[in-house]
């Protein structure tokens, strides 16, 4: 099952879970996916209580740990009502990087580490043959890529085997080509979305693809870099599908599902090294040829995340990459900008190595000049930032929104297990607690870093709630009744909320004017 934290936020099939399901089914293991966006929890609780499942798993998140634990508790209660012994498992980034807490909660029996297809498949096959008379921990003992507590309380950690190029290709290429109910998701998106705010065109028939293994950069707040190396306890080289493989996946999804948009969910689609840059150039060429020959419709678009450094070669703009992407149909790209303060770029929380805010401006302007919309990812409340740095960052972002960029804003800097700053110490962290009602065990969950600056520290816990009320007011004023609000609008609403809470009324008014100008089509 998915985590409920994604409900209404990112309405798309959970690709990681479908990849797992496809893999298990190839090994003749039956598997269902409960996605809270489109399925009813109640009907699955009923099935669990009737003994339909042997293994129940969740792709857990840190962001929503408390709620995920509550959900697992409801499923454990349902399992208790059945005659069957159910095993509860967890996987994904958070489970791999914070396995101790999940196991200590008593809600999870075994954690599957890293790319878990082989480990889970082997576990389920052994379980289905009842090889150890139902003692699942004995089965887990024989498998690489798992963590669990033995009955004597000792922790067993068995790291995953090193992910090879062949295995990565098998999982991310061969194994992706199977049934995913895109129609169901696309219909829900059509019903729930509000049009006409982001500069970026919204394509309902969008498919998400992962084409590389991980990002190896060292940004302070980000745990993406740690998932694969931690799971295999070794340095992990970046693995990627070839340009030809990515192209074939695109053709497959157009032919089979009628996809018209592709979102490459890789942390950094151009990868940043020479091989990655060559790949994006070759992929773009294949797409241009396919569009020219009529093999794929001209209107097919691509979206990806990238880094500022991908578009610079020793401080010179890589115009060939930008032009190739634009010609292929990359109309936008997400960029982890985080802040427009040079001081904060070097802070241990951000640590964007080798780039300056001047580089940011050069690349953002170059992308806009060639018609690629930058989606600027920013963080509000960076723990060693000042109010002035915060206001400055929001104003520069507004400048780029008026030039045609979009924004996506995090309202606080999360304390993500596995990120370099997580173990740094010296900063206060806001926490929440969760209590196991059966054992009384209390779990203290690290939530977000509290800024050192007094004013920012006072407001950071209130930004999210205030943003929601700003959005609700806009919805009322505009007569909207849909649930999916464009991310850029949420981003500017976060700026308005921050400025209001800081009593910067002039800034709040300036940001409100930008929202109204966009909605009234006075700009763009
Ligand atoms: S923030 Fe982006 S570039 Fe930095 S480590 Fe994470 S995924 Fe990589």
PDB file of C-alpha atoms in Angstrom, residues 343-506:
ATOM      1  CA  UNK A 343      25.508  32.464   1.806  1.00  0.00           C
ATOM      2  CA  UNK A 344      22.785  29.845   2.230  1.00  0.00           C
ATOM      3  CA  UNK A 345      23.857  27.890  -0.853  1.00  0.00           C
ATOM      4  CA  UNK A 346      27.018  27.081   1.105  1.00  0.00           C
ATOM      5  CA  UNK A 347      25.242  26.315   4.376  1.00  0.00           C
ATOM      6  CA  UNK A 348      25.485  22.670   5.526  1.00  0.00           C
ATOM      7  CA  UNK A 349      21.712  22.435   5.137  1.00  0.00           C
ATOM      8  CA  UNK A 350      21.854  23.232   1.435  1.00  0.00           C
ATOM      9  CA  UNK A 351      25.434  22.598   0.269  1.00  0.00           C
ATOM     10  CA  UNK A 352      24.909  23.167  -3.451  1.00  0.00           C
ATOM     11  CA  UNK A 353      28.460  22.545  -4.552  1.00  0.00           C
ATOM     12  CA  UNK A 354      29.972  24.523  -7.439  1.00  0.00           C
ATOM     13  CA  UNK A 355      27.079  26.896  -8.223  1.00  0.00           C
ATOM     14  CA  UNK A 356      26.269  30.495  -7.315  1.00  0.00           C
ATOM     15  CA  UNK A 357      23.103  32.547  -7.548  1.00  0.00           C
ATOM     16  CA  UNK A 358      24.665  34.213 -10.580  1.00  0.00           C
ATOM     17  CA  UNK A 359      24.817  30.775 -12.257  1.00  0.00           C
ATOM     18  CA  UNK A 360      21.169  30.359 -11.299  1.00  0.00           C
ATOM     19  CA  UNK A 361      20.228  33.560 -13.074  1.00  0.00           C
ATOM     20  CA  UNK A 362      22.281  32.720 -16.173  1.00  0.00           C
ATOM     21  CA  UNK A 363      20.632  29.306 -16.569  1.00  0.00           C
ATOM     22  CA  UNK A 364      17.095  30.435 -15.679  1.00  0.00           C
ATOM     23  CA  UNK A 365      17.329  33.245 -18.236  1.00  0.00           C
ATOM     24  CA  UNK A 366      18.764  30.877 -20.872  1.00  0.00           C
ATOM     25  CA  UNK A 367      15.958  28.342 -20.344  1.00  0.00           C
ATOM     26  CA  UNK A 368      13.303  31.058 -20.531  1.00  0.00           C
ATOM     27  CA  UNK A 369      14.910  32.501 -23.653  1.00  0.00           C
ATOM     28  CA  UNK A 370      14.617  29.135 -25.420  1.00  0.00           C
ATOM     29  CA  UNK A 371      11.071  28.523 -24.181  1.00  0.00           C
ATOM     30  CA  UNK A 372      11.718  25.936 -21.455  1.00  0.00           C
ATOM     31  CA  UNK A 373       9.816  26.863 -18.301  1.00  0.00           C
ATOM     32  CA  UNK A 374      11.956  26.455 -15.178  1.00  0.00           C
ATOM     33  CA  UNK A 375      10.072  25.139 -12.163  1.00  0.00           C
ATOM     34  CA  UNK A 376      11.984  26.647  -9.267  1.00  0.00           C
ATOM     35  CA  UNK A 377      12.056  24.455  -6.143  1.00  0.00           C
ATOM     36  CA  UNK A 378      12.592  26.542  -3.012  1.00  0.00           C
ATOM     37  CA  UNK A 379      12.729  25.986   0.734  1.00  0.00           C
ATOM     38  CA  UNK A 380      11.221  28.454   3.186  1.00  0.00           C
ATOM     39  CA  UNK A 381      12.702  28.541   6.704  1.00  0.00           C
ATOM     40  CA  UNK A 382      16.262  27.334   6.044  1.00  0.00           C
ATOM     41  CA  UNK A 383      17.567  26.896   9.616  1.00  0.00           C
ATOM     42  CA  UNK A 384      20.602  29.176   9.351  1.00  0.00           C
ATOM     43  CA  UNK A 385      18.873  31.822   7.248  1.00  0.00           C
ATOM     44  CA  UNK A 386      17.752  35.318   8.192  1.00  0.00           C
ATOM     45  CA  UNK A 387      14.454  37.080   7.553  1.00  0.00           C
ATOM     46  CA  UNK A 388      16.100  39.338   4.970  1.00  0.00           C
ATOM     47  CA  UNK A 389      17.498  36.327   3.070  1.00  0.00           C
ATOM     48  CA  UNK A 390      14.037  34.784   3.094  1.00  0.00           C
ATOM     49  CA  UNK A 391      12.355  37.928   1.777  1.00  0.00           C
ATOM     50  CA  UNK A 392      15.067  38.397  -0.863  1.00  0.00           C
ATOM     51  CA  UNK A 393      14.629  34.793  -2.077  1.00  0.00           C
ATOM     52  CA  UNK A 394      10.866  35.213  -2.380  1.00  0.00           C
ATOM     53  CA  UNK A 395      11.245  38.463  -4.335  1.00  0.00           C
ATOM     54  CA  UNK A 396      13.734  36.921  -6.794  1.00  0.00           C
ATOM     55  CA  UNK A 397      11.358  33.980  -7.237  1.00  0.00           C
ATOM     56  CA  UNK A 398       8.500  36.415  -7.935  1.00  0.00           C
ATOM     57  CA  UNK A 399      10.684  38.185 -10.495  1.00  0.00           C
ATOM     58  CA  UNK A 400      11.112  34.861 -12.312  1.00  0.00           C
ATOM     59  CA  UNK A 401       7.434  33.958 -11.978  1.00  0.00           C
ATOM     60  CA  UNK A 402       6.628  37.221 -13.732  1.00  0.00           C
ATOM     61  CA  UNK A 403       9.173  36.277 -16.413  1.00  0.00           C
ATOM     62  CA  UNK A 404       7.367  32.954 -16.940  1.00  0.00           C
ATOM     63  CA  UNK A 405       8.820  30.490 -14.399  1.00  0.00           C
ATOM     64  CA  UNK A 406       6.822  28.312 -11.995  1.00  0.00           C
ATOM     65  CA  UNK A 407       7.632  27.597  -8.346  1.00  0.00           C
ATOM     66  CA  UNK A 408       7.237  24.708  -5.973  1.00  0.00           C
ATOM     67  CA  UNK A 409       7.885  25.545  -2.328  1.00  0.00           C
ATOM     68  CA  UNK A 410       8.659  23.513   0.798  1.00  0.00           C
ATOM     69  CA  UNK A 411       7.331  25.369   3.831  1.00  0.00           C
ATOM     70  CA  UNK A 412      10.042  24.052   6.192  1.00  0.00           C
ATOM     71  CA  UNK A 413      13.294  22.144   6.045  1.00  0.00           C
ATOM     72  CA  UNK A 414      12.448  18.589   6.949  1.00  0.00           C
ATOM     73  CA  UNK A 415      14.690  16.471   9.143  1.00  0.00           C
ATOM     74  CA  UNK A 416      15.035  13.564   6.716  1.00  0.00           C
ATOM     75  CA  UNK A 417      16.807  10.454   8.037  1.00  0.00           C
ATOM     76  CA  UNK A 418      19.719   9.679   5.721  1.00  0.00           C
ATOM     77  CA  UNK A 419      20.416  13.305   4.787  1.00  0.00           C
ATOM     78  CA  UNK A 420      23.895  14.703   5.596  1.00  0.00           C
ATOM     79  CA  UNK A 421      22.539  17.308   8.069  1.00  0.00           C
ATOM     80  CA  UNK A 422      20.412  14.808   9.933  1.00  0.00           C
ATOM     81  CA  UNK A 423      23.290  13.705  12.120  1.00  0.00           C
ATOM     82  CA  UNK A 424      24.932  17.121  12.293  1.00  0.00           C
ATOM     83  CA  UNK A 425      23.561  18.185  15.685  1.00  0.00           C
ATOM     84  CA  UNK A 426      23.480  21.705  17.117  1.00  0.00           C
ATOM     85  CA  UNK A 427      20.046  22.590  15.747  1.00  0.00           C
ATOM     86  CA  UNK A 428      16.691  22.198  17.382  1.00  0.00           C
ATOM     87  CA  UNK A 429      14.320  19.823  15.684  1.00  0.00           C
ATOM     88  CA  UNK A 430      10.568  19.934  16.046  1.00  0.00           C
ATOM     89  CA  UNK A 431       9.263  16.467  16.906  1.00  0.00           C
ATOM     90  CA  UNK A 432       5.999  14.599  17.232  1.00  0.00           C
ATOM     91  CA  UNK A 433       5.324  11.343  19.046  1.00  0.00           C
ATOM     92  CA  UNK A 434       3.429   8.171  18.288  1.00  0.00           C
ATOM     93  CA  UNK A 435       2.469   5.550  20.839  1.00  0.00           C
ATOM     94  CA  UNK A 436       1.865   1.869  20.220  1.00  0.00           C
ATOM     95  CA  UNK A 437      -1.429   1.259  22.063  1.00  0.00           C
ATOM     96  CA  UNK A 438      -0.586  -2.393  22.747  1.00  0.00           C
ATOM     97  CA  UNK A 439       2.992  -2.150  24.029  1.00  0.00           C
ATOM     98  CA  UNK A 440       3.004   1.479  25.176  1.00  0.00           C
ATOM     99  CA  UNK A 441       6.232   2.039  23.198  1.00  0.00           C
ATOM    100  CA  UNK A 442       6.582   5.697  22.280  1.00  0.00           C
ATOM    101  CA  UNK A 443       8.289   6.746  19.052  1.00  0.00           C
ATOM    102  CA  UNK A 444       9.724  10.273  18.839  1.00  0.00           C
ATOM    103  CA  UNK A 445       9.549  11.375  15.208  1.00  0.00           C
ATOM    104  CA  UNK A 446      11.881  14.116  13.997  1.00  0.00           C
ATOM    105  CA  UNK A 447       9.829  16.495  11.904  1.00  0.00           C
ATOM    106  CA  UNK A 448      11.639  19.672  10.810  1.00  0.00           C
ATOM    107  CA  UNK A 449      14.598  21.873  11.748  1.00  0.00           C
ATOM    108  CA  UNK A 450      13.727  24.960  13.764  1.00  0.00           C
ATOM    109  CA  UNK A 451      15.487  28.060  12.388  1.00  0.00           C
ATOM    110  CA  UNK A 452      18.000  29.772  14.674  1.00  0.00           C
ATOM    111  CA  UNK A 453      16.590  33.162  13.763  1.00  0.00           C
ATOM    112  CA  UNK A 454      13.973  34.061  16.364  1.00  0.00           C
ATOM    113  CA  UNK A 455      11.409  35.488  13.966  1.00  0.00           C
ATOM    114  CA  UNK A 456      11.665  32.576  11.537  1.00  0.00           C
ATOM    115  CA  UNK A 457      11.576  30.121  14.406  1.00  0.00           C
ATOM    116  CA  UNK A 458       8.359  31.742  15.666  1.00  0.00           C
ATOM    117  CA  UNK A 459       6.546  31.415  12.349  1.00  0.00           C
ATOM    118  CA  UNK A 460       7.902  28.272  10.692  1.00  0.00           C
ATOM    119  CA  UNK A 461       5.391  25.946  12.353  1.00  0.00           C
ATOM    120  CA  UNK A 462       2.494  28.149  11.234  1.00  0.00           C
ATOM    121  CA  UNK A 463       3.336  28.625   7.546  1.00  0.00           C
ATOM    122  CA  UNK A 464       1.584  25.516   6.283  1.00  0.00           C
ATOM    123  CA  UNK A 465      -1.695  26.233   8.021  1.00  0.00           C
ATOM    124  CA  UNK A 466      -1.649  29.897   6.992  1.00  0.00           C
ATOM    125  CA  UNK A 467      -0.917  28.859   3.394  1.00  0.00           C
ATOM    126  CA  UNK A 468      -3.989  26.627   3.426  1.00  0.00           C
ATOM    127  CA  UNK A 469      -6.141  29.514   4.570  1.00  0.00           C
ATOM    128  CA  UNK A 470      -4.674  31.769   1.830  1.00  0.00           C
ATOM    129  CA  UNK A 471      -5.527  29.080  -0.744  1.00  0.00           C
ATOM    130  CA  UNK A 472      -9.036  28.623   0.650  1.00  0.00           C
ATOM    131  CA  UNK A 473      -9.668  32.356   0.350  1.00  0.00           C
ATOM    132  CA  UNK A 474      -8.512  32.296  -3.275  1.00  0.00           C
ATOM    133  CA  UNK A 475     -10.761  29.300  -3.969  1.00  0.00           C
ATOM    134  CA  UNK A 476     -13.746  31.123  -2.452  1.00  0.00           C
ATOM    135  CA  UNK A 477     -12.996  34.366  -4.323  1.00  0.00           C
ATOM    136  CA  UNK A 478     -12.621  32.508  -7.619  1.00  0.00           C
ATOM    137  CA  UNK A 479     -15.496  30.073  -7.056  1.00  0.00           C
ATOM    138  CA  UNK A 480     -13.303  26.964  -7.394  1.00  0.00           C
ATOM    139  CA  UNK A 481     -14.580  23.663  -6.051  1.00  0.00           C
ATOM    140  CA  UNK A 482     -11.822  21.317  -7.292  1.00  0.00           C
ATOM    141  CA  UNK A 483      -9.214  19.653  -5.077  1.00  0.00           C
ATOM    142  CA  UNK A 484      -5.992  19.746  -7.105  1.00  0.00           C
ATOM    143  CA  UNK A 485      -4.530  23.248  -6.848  1.00  0.00           C
ATOM    144  CA  UNK A 486      -1.631  24.168  -9.193  1.00  0.00           C
ATOM    145  CA  UNK A 487       1.716  23.890  -7.401  1.00  0.00           C
ATOM    146  CA  UNK A 488       2.839  27.353  -8.443  1.00  0.00           C
ATOM    147  CA  UNK A 489      -0.239  28.862  -6.851  1.00  0.00           C
ATOM    148  CA  UNK A 490       0.485  26.902  -3.658  1.00  0.00           C
ATOM    149  CA  UNK A 491       4.068  28.219  -3.845  1.00  0.00           C
ATOM    150  CA  UNK A 492       3.057  31.877  -4.081  1.00  0.00           C
ATOM    151  CA  UNK A 493       0.434  31.312  -1.384  1.00  0.00           C
ATOM    152  CA  UNK A 494       3.293  30.039   0.819  1.00  0.00           C
ATOM    153  CA  UNK A 495       5.183  33.297   0.160  1.00  0.00           C
ATOM    154  CA  UNK A 496       2.096  35.333   1.071  1.00  0.00           C
ATOM    155  CA  UNK A 497       1.631  33.321   4.268  1.00  0.00           C
ATOM    156  CA  UNK A 498       5.311  33.727   5.202  1.00  0.00           C
ATOM    157  CA  UNK A 499       5.276  37.475   4.545  1.00  0.00           C
ATOM    158  CA  UNK A 500       2.053  37.913   6.540  1.00  0.00           C
ATOM    159  CA  UNK A 501       3.388  35.942   9.502  1.00  0.00           C
ATOM    160  CA  UNK A 502       6.569  38.058   9.405  1.00  0.00           C
ATOM    161  CA  UNK A 503       4.375  41.200   9.358  1.00  0.00           C
ATOM    162  CA  UNK A 504       5.861  42.192   5.999  1.00  0.00           C
ATOM    163  CA  UNK A 505       2.599  43.559   4.629  1.00  0.00           C
ATOM    164  CA  UNK A 506       4.152  45.241   1.587  1.00  0.00           C
TER     165      UNK A 506
END
